[in-house]
mmCIF file of C-alpha atoms in Angstrom:
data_model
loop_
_atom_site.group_PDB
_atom_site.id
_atom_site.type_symbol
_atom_site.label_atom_id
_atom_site.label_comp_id
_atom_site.label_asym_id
_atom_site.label_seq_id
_atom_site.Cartn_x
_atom_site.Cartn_y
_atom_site.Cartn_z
ATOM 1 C CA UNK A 203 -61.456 35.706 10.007
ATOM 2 C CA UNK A 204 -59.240 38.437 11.188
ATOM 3 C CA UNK A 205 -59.610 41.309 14.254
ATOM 4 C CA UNK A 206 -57.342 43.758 15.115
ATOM 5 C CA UNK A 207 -57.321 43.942 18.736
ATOM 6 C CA UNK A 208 -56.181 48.082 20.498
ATOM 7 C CA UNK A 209 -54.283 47.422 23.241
ATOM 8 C CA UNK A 210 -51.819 50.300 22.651
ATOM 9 C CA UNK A 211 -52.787 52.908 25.112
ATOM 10 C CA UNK A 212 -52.178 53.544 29.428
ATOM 11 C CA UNK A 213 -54.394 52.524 30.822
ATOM 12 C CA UNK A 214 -54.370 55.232 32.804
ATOM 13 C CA UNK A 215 -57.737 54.430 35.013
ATOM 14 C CA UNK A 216 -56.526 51.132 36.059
ATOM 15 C CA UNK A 217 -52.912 51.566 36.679
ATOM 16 C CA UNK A 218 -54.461 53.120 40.094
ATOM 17 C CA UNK A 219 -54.375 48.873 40.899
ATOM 18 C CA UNK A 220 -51.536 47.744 38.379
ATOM 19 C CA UNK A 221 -48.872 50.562 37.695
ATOM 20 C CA UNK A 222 -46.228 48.532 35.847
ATOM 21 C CA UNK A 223 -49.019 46.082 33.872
ATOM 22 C CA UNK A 224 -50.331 46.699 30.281
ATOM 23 C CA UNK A 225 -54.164 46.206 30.490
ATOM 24 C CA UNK A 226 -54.147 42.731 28.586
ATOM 25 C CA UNK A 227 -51.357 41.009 30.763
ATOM 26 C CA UNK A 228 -53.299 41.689 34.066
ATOM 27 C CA UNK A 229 -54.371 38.197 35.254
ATOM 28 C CA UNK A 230 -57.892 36.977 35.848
ATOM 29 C CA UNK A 231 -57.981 33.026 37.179
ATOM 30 C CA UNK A 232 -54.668 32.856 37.165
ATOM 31 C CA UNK A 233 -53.891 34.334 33.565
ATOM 32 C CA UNK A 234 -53.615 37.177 31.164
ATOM 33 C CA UNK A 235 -57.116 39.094 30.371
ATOM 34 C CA UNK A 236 -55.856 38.703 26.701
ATOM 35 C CA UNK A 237 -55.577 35.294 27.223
ATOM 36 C CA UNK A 238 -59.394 35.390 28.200
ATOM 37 C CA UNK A 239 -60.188 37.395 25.227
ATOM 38 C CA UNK A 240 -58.083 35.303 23.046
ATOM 39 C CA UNK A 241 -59.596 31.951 24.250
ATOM 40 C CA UNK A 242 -63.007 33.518 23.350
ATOM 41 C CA UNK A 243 -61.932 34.162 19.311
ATOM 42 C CA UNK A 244 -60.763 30.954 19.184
ATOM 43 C CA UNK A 245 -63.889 30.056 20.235
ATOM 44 C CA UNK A 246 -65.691 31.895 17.334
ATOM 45 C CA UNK A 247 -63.407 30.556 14.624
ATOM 46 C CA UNK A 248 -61.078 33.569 14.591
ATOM 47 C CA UNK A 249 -57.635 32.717 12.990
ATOM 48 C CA UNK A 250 -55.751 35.742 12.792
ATOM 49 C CA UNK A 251 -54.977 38.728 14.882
ATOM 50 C CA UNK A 252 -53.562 41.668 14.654
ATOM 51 C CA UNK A 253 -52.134 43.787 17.957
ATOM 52 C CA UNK A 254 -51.984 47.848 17.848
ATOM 53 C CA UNK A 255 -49.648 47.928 20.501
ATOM 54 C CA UNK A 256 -47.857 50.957 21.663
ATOM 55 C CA UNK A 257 -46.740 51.125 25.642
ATOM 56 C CA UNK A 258 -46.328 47.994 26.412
ATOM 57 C CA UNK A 259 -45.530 46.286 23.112
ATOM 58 C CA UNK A 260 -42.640 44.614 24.583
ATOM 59 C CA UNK A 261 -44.716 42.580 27.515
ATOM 60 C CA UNK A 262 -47.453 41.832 24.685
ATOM 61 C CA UNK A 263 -44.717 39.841 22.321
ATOM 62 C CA UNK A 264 -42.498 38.491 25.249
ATOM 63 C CA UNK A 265 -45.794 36.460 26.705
ATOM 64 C CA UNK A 266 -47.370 35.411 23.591
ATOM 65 C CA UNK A 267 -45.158 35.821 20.308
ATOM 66 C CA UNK A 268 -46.366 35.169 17.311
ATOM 67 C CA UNK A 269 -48.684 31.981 17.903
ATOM 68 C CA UNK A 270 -50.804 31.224 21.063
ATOM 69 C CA UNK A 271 -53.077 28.058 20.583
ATOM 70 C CA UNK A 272 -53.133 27.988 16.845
ATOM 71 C CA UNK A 273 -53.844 31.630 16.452
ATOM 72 C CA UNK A 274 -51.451 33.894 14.461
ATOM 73 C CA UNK A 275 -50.783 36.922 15.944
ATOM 74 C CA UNK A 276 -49.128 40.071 13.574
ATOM 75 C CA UNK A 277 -47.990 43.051 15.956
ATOM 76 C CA UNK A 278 -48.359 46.569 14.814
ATOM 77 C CA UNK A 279 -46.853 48.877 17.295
ATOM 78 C CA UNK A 280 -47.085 52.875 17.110
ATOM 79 C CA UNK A 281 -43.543 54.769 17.096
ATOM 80 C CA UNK A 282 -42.159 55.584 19.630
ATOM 81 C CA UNK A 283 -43.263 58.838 21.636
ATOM 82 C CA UNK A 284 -46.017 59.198 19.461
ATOM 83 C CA UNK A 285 -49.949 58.512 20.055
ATOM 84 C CA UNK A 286 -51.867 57.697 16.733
ATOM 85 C CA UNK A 287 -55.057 57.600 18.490
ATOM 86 C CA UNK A 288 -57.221 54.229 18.211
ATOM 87 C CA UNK A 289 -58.199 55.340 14.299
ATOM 88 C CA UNK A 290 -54.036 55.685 13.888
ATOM 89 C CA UNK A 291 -53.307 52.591 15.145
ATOM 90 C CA UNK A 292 -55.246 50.503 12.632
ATOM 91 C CA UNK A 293 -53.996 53.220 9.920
ATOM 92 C CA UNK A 294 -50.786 51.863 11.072
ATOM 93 C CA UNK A 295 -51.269 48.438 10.704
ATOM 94 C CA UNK A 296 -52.829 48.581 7.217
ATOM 95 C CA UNK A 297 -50.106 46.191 5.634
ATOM 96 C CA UNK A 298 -51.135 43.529 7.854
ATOM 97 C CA UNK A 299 -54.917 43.735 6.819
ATOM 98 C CA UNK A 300 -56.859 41.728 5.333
ATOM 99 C CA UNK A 301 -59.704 43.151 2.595
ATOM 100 C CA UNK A 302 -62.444 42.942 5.703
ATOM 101 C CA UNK A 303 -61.513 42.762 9.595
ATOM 102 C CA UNK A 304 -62.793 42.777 12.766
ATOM 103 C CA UNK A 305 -61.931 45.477 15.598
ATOM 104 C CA UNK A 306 -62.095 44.760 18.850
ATOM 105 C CA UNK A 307 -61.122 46.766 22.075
ATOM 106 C CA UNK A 308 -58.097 45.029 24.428
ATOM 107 C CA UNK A 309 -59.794 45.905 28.163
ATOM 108 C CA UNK A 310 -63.201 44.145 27.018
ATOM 109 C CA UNK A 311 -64.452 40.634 26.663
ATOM 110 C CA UNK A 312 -67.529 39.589 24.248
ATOM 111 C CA UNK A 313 -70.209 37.783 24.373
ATOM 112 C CA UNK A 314 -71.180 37.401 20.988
ATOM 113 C CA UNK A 315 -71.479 34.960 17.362
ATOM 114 C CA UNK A 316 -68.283 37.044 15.595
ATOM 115 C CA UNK A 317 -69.434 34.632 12.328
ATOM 116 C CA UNK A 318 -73.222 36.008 12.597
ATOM 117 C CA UNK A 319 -72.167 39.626 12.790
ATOM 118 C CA UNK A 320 -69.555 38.704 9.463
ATOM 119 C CA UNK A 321 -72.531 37.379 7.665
ATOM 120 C CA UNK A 322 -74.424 40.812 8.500
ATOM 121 C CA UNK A 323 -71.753 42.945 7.294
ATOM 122 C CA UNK A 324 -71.843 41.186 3.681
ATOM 123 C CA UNK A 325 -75.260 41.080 3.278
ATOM 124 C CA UNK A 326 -75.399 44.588 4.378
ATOM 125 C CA UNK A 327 -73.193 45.768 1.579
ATOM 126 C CA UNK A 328 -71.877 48.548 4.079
ATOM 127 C CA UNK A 329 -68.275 49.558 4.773
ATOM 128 C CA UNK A 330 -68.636 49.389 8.770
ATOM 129 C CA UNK A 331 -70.516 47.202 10.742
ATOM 130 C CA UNK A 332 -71.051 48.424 14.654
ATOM 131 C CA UNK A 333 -71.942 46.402 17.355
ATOM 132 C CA UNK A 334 -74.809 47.833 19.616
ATOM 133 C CA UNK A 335 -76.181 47.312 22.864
ATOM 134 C CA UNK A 336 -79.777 48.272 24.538
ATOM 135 C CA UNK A 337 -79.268 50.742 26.863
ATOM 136 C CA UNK A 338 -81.425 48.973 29.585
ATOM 137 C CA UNK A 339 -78.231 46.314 29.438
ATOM 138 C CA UNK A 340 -75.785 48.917 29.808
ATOM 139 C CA UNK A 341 -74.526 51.341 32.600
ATOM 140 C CA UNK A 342 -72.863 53.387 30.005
ATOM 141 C CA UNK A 343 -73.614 55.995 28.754
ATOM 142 C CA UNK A 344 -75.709 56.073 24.965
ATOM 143 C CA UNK A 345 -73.881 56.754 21.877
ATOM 144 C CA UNK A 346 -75.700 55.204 19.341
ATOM 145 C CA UNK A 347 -79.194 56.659 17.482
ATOM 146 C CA UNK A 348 -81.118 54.156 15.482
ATOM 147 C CA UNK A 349 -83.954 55.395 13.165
ATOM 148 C CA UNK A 350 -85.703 51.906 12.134
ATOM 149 C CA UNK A 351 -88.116 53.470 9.468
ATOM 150 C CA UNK A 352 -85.311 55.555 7.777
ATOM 151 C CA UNK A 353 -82.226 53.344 8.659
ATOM 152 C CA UNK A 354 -80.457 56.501 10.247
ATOM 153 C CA UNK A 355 -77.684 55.837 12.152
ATOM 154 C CA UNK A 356 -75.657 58.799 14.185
ATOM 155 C CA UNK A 357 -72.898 58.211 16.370
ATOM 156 C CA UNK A 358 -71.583 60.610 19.041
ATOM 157 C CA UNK A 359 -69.067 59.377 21.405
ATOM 158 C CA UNK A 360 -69.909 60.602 24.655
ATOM 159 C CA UNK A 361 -73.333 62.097 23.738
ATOM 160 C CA UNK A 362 -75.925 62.817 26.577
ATOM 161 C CA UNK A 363 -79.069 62.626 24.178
ATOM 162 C CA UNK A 364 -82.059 61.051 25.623
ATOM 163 C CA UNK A 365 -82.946 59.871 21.817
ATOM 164 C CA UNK A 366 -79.647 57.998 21.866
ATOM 165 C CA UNK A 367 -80.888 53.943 22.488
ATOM 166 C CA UNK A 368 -78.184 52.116 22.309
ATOM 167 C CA UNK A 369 -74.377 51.595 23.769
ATOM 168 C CA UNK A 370 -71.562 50.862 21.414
ATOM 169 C CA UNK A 371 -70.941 47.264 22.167
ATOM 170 C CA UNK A 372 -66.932 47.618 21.471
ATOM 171 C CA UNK A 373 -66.899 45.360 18.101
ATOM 172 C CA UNK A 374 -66.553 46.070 14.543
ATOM 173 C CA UNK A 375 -66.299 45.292 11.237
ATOM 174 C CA UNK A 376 -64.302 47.186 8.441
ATOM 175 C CA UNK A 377 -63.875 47.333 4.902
ATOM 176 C CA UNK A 378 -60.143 48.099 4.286
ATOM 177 C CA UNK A 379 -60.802 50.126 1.157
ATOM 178 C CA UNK A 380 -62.680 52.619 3.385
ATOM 179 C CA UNK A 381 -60.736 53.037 6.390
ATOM 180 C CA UNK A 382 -57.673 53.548 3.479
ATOM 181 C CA UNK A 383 -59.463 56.965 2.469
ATOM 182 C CA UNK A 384 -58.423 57.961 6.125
ATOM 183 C CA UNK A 385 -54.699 57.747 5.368
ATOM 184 C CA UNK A 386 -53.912 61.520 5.539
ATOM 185 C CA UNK A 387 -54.803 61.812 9.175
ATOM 186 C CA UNK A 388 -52.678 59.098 10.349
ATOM 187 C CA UNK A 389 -50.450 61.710 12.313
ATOM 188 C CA UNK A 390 -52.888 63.773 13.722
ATOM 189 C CA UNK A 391 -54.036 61.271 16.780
ATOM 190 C CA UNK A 392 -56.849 60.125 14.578
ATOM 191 C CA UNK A 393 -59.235 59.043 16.904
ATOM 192 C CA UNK A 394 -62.062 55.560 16.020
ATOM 193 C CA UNK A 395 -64.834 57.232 17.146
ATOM 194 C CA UNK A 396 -64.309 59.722 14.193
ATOM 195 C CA UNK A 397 -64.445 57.138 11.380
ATOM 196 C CA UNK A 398 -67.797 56.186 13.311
ATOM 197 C CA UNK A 399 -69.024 59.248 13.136
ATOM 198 C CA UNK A 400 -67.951 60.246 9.514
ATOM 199 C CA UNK A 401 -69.510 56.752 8.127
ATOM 200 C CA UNK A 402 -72.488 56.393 9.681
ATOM 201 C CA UNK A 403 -73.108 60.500 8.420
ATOM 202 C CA UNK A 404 -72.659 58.828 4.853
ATOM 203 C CA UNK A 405 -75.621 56.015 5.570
ATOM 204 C CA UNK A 406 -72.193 53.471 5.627
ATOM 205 C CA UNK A 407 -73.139 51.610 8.656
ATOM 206 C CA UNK A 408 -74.520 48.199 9.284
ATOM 207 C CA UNK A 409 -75.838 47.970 12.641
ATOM 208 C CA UNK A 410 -75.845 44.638 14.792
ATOM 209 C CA UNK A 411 -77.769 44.063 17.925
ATOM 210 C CA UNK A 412 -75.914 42.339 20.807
ATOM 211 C CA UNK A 413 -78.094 40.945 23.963
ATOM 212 C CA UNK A 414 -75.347 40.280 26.368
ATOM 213 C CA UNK A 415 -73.569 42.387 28.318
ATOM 214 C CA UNK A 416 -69.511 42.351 27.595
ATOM 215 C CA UNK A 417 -66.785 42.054 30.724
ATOM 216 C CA UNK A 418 -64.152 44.676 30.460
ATOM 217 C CA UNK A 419 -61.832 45.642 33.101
ATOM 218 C CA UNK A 420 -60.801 49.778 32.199
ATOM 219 C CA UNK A 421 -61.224 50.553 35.606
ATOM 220 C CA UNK A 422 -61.163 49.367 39.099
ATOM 221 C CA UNK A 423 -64.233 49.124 39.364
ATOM 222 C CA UNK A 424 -64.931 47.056 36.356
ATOM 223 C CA UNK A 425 -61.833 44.907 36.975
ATOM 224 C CA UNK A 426 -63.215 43.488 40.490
ATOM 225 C CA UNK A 427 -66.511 42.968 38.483
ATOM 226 C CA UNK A 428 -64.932 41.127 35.908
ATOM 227 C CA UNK A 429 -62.788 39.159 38.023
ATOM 228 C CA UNK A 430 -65.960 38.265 40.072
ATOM 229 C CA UNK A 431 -68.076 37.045 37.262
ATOM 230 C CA UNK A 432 -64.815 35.043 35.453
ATOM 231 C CA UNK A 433 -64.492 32.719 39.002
ATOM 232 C CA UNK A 434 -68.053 32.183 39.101
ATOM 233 C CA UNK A 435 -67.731 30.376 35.576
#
């Protein structure tokens, strides 16, 4: 199994606490929040990964190269003074892809079965799967509508529906032969959330329903929540 892991923007929120740190390097327990994340894949059989890197790219490779623990880790890095956006970035790294991979944020930890939600995407016979979460489970806000009788899906980041039930969970599944047909916006700060959008308007999306909460650390906040939780383990 493969994932592409974003870990190319600011960070902007949490620099407030760590100015000079890329999100992934700032240490929980006495290491890297990567290395968390990382530990986790490992974990769920993951073998390869791919980094979308952009500030920071040189921290990334310095601390972990190109192995860490029998993983092998590709970097994909956007050029320089230029922002792809988090659709971009995996645009980017389409050389290093393999027919289907997994997508996975760099601020947030999972607590799912990466090989159950693989096994959903095939027998779905969609082009994206999306991770969901109830939004009783969540303090974000909904941006996923589910129709169960009609198997509508709509996405809308940000969206302040009160028919919206569920929280993207921050994992997902891709067919490279349909994020390809994206290739002509690869300069225009293509955003993920878009491709979300656009395939679940063309019934494309396989839905799977997570029933943990995830650990992420994009702002203070979260970070001191996080780093609570991690000791307590």
């Amino acid at each position: 199994m493969q994932i592409v892991i974003l870990c190319g923007g600011e960070g902007k929120r949490i620099k407030k606490l760590f100015p000079k740190k890329p999100k992934g390097l700032i240490e929980i327990n006495k290491k890297p929040f990567m290395e968390h994340i990382f530990e986790s894949l490992i974990k769920n059989g993951m073998k390869d990964i791919v980094m979308c890197t952009g500030i920071g790219h040189e921290d990334y490779f310095s601390y972990f190269g190109n192995k860490f623990d029998g993983l092998n880790i590709s970097y994909s890095k956007d050029p320089k003074n230029q922002s792809l956006g988090t659709g971009g970035a995996i645009l980017n790294a389409s050389d290093l892809l393999n027919d289907i991979f997994f997508v996975q944020y760099g601020d947030t930890l999972l607590d799912i079965n990466y090989k159950l939600v693989l096994d959903s995407h095939i027998n779905s016979k969609k082009n994206m799967t999306m991770t969901v979460l109830p939004i009783s489970k969540s303090e974000e806000k909904p941006n996923v509508f589910f129709d169960s009788k009609e198997g509508l899906v709509k996405y809308a980041k940000g969206s302040n529906s009160e028919s919206f039930q569920y929280i993207d969970y921050g994992l997902l599944l891709f067919n490279k032969s349909e994020i390809l047909k994206y290739r002509s916006l690869i300069n225009k700060n293509l955003d993920l959330g878009f491709i979300q959008s656009d395939l679940c308007e063309s019934n494309n999306c396989n839905l799977f329903f997570a029933n943990k909460k995830y650990l992420e650390i994009g702002t203070p906040k979260s970070y001191y929540c996080t780093k609570n939780k991690l000791a307590s383990l």
